[in-house]
mmCIF file of C-alpha atoms in Angstrom:
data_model
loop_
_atom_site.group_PDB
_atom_site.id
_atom_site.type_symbol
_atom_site.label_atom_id
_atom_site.label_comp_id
_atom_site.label_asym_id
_atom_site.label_seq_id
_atom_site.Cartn_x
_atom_site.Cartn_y
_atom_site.Cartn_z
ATOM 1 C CA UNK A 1 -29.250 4.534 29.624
ATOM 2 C CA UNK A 2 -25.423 3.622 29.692
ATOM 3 C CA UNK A 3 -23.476 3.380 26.139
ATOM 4 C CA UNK A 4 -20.867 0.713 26.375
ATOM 5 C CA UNK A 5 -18.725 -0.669 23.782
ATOM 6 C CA UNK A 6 -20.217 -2.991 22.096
ATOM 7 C CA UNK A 7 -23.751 -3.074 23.662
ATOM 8 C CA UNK A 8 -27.056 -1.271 21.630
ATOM 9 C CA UNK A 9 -27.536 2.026 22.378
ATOM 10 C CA UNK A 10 -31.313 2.285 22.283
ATOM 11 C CA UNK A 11 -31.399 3.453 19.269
ATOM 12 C CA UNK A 12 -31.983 0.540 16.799
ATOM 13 C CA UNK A 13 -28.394 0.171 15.716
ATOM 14 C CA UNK A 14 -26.944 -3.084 16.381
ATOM 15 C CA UNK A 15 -24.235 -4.407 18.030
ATOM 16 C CA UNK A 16 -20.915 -3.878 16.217
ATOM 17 C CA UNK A 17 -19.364 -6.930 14.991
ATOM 18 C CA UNK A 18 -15.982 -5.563 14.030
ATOM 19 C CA UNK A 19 -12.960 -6.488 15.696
ATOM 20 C CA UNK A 20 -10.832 -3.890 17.732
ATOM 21 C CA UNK A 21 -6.768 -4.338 17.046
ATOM 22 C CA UNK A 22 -6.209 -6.590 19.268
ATOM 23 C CA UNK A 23 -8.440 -8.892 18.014
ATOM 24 C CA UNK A 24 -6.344 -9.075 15.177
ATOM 25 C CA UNK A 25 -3.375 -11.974 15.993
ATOM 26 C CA UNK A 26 -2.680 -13.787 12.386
ATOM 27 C CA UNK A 27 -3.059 -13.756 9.183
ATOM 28 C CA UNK A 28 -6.301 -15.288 8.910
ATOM 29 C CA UNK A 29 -7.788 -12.701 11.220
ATOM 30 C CA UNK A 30 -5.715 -9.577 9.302
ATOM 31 C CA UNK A 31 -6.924 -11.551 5.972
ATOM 32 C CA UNK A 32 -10.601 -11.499 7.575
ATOM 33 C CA UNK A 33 -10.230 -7.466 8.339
ATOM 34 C CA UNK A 34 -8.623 -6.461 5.092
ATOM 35 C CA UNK A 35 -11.598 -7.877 2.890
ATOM 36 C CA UNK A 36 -14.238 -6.691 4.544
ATOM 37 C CA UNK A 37 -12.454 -2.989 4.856
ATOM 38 C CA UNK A 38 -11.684 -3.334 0.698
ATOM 39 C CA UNK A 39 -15.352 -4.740 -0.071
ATOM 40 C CA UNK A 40 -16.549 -1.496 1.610
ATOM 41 C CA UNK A 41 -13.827 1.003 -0.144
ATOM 42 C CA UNK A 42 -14.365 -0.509 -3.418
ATOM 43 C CA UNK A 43 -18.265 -0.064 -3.401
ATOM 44 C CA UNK A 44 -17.535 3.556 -2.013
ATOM 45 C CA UNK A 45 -15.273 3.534 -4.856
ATOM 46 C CA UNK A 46 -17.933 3.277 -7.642
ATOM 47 C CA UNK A 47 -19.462 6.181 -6.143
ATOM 48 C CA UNK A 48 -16.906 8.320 -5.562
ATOM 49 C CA UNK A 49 -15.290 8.336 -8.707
ATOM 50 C CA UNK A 50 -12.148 10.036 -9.953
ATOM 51 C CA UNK A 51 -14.244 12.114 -12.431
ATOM 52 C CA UNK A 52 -16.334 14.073 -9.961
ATOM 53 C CA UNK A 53 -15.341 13.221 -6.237
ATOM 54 C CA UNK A 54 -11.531 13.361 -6.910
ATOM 55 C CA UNK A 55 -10.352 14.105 -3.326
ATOM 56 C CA UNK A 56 -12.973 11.149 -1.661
ATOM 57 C CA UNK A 57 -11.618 8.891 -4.338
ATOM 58 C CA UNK A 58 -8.040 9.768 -3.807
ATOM 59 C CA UNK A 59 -8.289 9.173 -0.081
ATOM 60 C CA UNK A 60 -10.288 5.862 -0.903
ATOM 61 C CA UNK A 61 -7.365 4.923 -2.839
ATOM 62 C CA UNK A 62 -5.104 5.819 0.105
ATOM 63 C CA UNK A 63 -6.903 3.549 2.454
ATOM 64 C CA UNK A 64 -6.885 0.663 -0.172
ATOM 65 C CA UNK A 65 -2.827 1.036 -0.025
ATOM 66 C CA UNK A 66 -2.653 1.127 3.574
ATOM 67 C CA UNK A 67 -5.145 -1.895 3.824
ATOM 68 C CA UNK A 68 -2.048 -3.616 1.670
ATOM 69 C CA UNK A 69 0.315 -2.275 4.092
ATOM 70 C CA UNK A 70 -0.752 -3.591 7.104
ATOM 71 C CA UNK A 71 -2.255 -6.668 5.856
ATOM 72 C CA UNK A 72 1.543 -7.114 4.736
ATOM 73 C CA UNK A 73 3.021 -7.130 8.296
ATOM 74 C CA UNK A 74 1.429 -10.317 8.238
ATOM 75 C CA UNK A 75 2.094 -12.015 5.793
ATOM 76 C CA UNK A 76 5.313 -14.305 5.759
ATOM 77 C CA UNK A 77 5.557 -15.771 2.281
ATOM 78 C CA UNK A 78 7.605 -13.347 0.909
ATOM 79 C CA UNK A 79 6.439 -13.166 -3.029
ATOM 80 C CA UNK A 80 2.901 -12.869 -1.418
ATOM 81 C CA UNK A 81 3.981 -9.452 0.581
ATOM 82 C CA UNK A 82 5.502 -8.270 -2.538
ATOM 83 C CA UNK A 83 2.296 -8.739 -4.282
ATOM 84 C CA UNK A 84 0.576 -6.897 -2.008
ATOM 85 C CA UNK A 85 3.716 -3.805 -1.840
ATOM 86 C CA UNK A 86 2.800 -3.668 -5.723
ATOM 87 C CA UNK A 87 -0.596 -3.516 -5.411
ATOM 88 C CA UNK A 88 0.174 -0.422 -3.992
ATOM 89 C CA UNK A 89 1.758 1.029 -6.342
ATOM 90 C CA UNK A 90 -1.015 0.253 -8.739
ATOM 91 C CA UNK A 91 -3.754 2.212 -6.958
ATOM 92 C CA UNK A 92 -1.670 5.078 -6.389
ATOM 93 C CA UNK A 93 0.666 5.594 -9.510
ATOM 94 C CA UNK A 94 -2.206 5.894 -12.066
ATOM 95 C CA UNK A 95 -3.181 8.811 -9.688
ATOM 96 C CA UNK A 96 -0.089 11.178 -10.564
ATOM 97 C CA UNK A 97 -1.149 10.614 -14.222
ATOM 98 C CA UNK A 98 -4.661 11.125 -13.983
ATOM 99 C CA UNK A 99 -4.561 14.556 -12.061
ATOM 100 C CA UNK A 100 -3.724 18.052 -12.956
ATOM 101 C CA UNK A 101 -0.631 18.950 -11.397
ATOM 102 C CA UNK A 102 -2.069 22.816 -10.677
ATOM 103 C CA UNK A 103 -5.576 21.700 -9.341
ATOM 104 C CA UNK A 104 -4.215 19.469 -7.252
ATOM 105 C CA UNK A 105 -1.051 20.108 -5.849
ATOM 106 C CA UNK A 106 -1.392 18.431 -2.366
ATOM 107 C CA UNK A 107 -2.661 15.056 -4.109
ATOM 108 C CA UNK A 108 0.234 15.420 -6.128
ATOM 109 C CA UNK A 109 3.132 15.778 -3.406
ATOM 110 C CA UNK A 110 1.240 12.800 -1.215
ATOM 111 C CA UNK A 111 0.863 10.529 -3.857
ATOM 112 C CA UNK A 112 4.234 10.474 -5.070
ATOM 113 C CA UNK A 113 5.753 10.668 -1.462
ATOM 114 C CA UNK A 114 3.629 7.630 -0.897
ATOM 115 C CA UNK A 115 4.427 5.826 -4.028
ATOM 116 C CA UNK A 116 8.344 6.659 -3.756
ATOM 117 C CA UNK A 117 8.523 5.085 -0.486
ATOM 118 C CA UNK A 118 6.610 1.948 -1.583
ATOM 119 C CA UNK A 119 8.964 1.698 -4.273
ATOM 120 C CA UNK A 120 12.346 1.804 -1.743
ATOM 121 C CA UNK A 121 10.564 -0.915 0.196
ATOM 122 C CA UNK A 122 9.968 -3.302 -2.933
ATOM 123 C CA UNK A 123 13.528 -2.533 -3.404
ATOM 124 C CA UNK A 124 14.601 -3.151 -0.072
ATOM 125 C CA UNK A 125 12.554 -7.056 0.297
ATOM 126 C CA UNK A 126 14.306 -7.587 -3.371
ATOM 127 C CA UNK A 127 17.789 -6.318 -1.726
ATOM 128 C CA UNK A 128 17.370 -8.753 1.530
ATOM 129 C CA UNK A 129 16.395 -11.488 -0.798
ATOM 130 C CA UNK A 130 19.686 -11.297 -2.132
ATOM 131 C CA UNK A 131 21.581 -11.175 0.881
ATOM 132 C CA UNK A 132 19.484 -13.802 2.057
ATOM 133 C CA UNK A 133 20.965 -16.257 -1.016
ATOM 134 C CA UNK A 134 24.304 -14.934 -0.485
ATOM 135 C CA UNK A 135 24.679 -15.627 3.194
ATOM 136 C CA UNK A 136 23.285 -19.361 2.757
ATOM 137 C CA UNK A 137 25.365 -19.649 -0.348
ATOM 138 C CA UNK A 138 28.885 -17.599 -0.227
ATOM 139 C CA UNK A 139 29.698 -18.234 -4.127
ATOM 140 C CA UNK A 140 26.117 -17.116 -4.966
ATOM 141 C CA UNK A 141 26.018 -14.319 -7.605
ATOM 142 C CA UNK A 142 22.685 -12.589 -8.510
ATOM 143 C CA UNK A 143 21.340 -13.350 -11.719
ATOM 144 C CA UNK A 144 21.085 -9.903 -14.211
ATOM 145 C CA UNK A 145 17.087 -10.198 -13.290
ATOM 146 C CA UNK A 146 17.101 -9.600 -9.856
ATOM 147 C CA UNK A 147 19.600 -6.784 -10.158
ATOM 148 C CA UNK A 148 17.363 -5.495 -13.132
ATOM 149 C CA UNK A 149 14.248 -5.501 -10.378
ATOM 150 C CA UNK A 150 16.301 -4.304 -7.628
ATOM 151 C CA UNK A 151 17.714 -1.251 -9.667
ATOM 152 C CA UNK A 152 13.429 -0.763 -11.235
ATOM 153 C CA UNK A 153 12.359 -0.547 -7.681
ATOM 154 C CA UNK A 154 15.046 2.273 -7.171
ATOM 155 C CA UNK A 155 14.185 4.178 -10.344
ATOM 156 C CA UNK A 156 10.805 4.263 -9.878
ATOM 157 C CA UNK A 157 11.583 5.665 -5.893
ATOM 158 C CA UNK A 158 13.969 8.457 -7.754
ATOM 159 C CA UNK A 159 11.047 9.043 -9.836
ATOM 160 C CA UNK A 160 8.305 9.604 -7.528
ATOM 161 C CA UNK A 161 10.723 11.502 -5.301
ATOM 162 C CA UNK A 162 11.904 13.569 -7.849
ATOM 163 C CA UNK A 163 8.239 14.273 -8.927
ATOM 164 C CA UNK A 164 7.433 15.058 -5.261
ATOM 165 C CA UNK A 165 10.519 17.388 -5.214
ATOM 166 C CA UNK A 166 9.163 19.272 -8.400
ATOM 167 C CA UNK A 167 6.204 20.135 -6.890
ATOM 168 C CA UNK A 168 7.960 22.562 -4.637
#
């Protein structure tokens, strides 16, 4: 019997309904993807948990952040995409607390990699949102709370970079 994509393969196993990437053309459709794929991670989640299956939850995590990432590429309402760059930050960042540096090393230079680089990219949307004001309005100024964000963003990135550069 011939296995083609998509089709049974004789062995009681249905069809797969998931859509390939190209499937994937808008938001809706990413939207669509991205809760199915967290519905699945976050019931995996209660069993893996931190206290027991560390590196399975870790990598659950992971996924849940790059679920965020891509699900960000389409997204064009700008605060939205944020949202969804600081979600991020959430899974991971509680991470570098929560494990021993010693036992877990690797974890530990990932993580904050990960998390520094989310950081330079909340910093970087916050950065082109001021531009953005500035070009439509030369005689704008940025208020003291977007600078404040802008320059959080960046200490938090210095942070989890200098974190991953202690772990060497």
């Amino acid at each position: 019997q011939s296995i083609f994509f998509g089709a049974s393969i004789g062995l009681g196993v249905p069809a797969s309904s998931c859509k390939t990437p190209a499937d994937v053309r808008s938001f809706d459709d990413a939207r669509a993807v991205f809760k199915a794929a967290h519905a699945a991670h976050t019931e995996a989640m209660r069993h893996y948990v931190l206290d027991g299956c560390v590196t399975d939850h870790v990598a659950l995590q992971r996924d849940v952040s790059q679920m965020y990432r891509w699900l960000a590429v389409f997204e064009t309402d700008e605060k939205r995409k944020l949202a969804m760059y600081m979600r991020r930050t959430a899974a991971l960042r509680p991470l570098l607390d929560e494990l021993g540096k010693k036992a877990y090393e690797d974890l530990h230079k990932t993580l904050s990699f990960e998390v520094g680089e989310v950081s330079m990219e909340l910093a970087e949307m916050k950065s082109v949102r001021i531009r953005a004001k500035q070009e439509a309005q030369p005689a704008y100024r940025p208020k003291a709370v977007e600078i404040t964000k802008v320059n959080q963003f960046l200490d938090e990135a210095v942070d989890a970079f200098q974190h991953f550069v202690d772990m060497y």
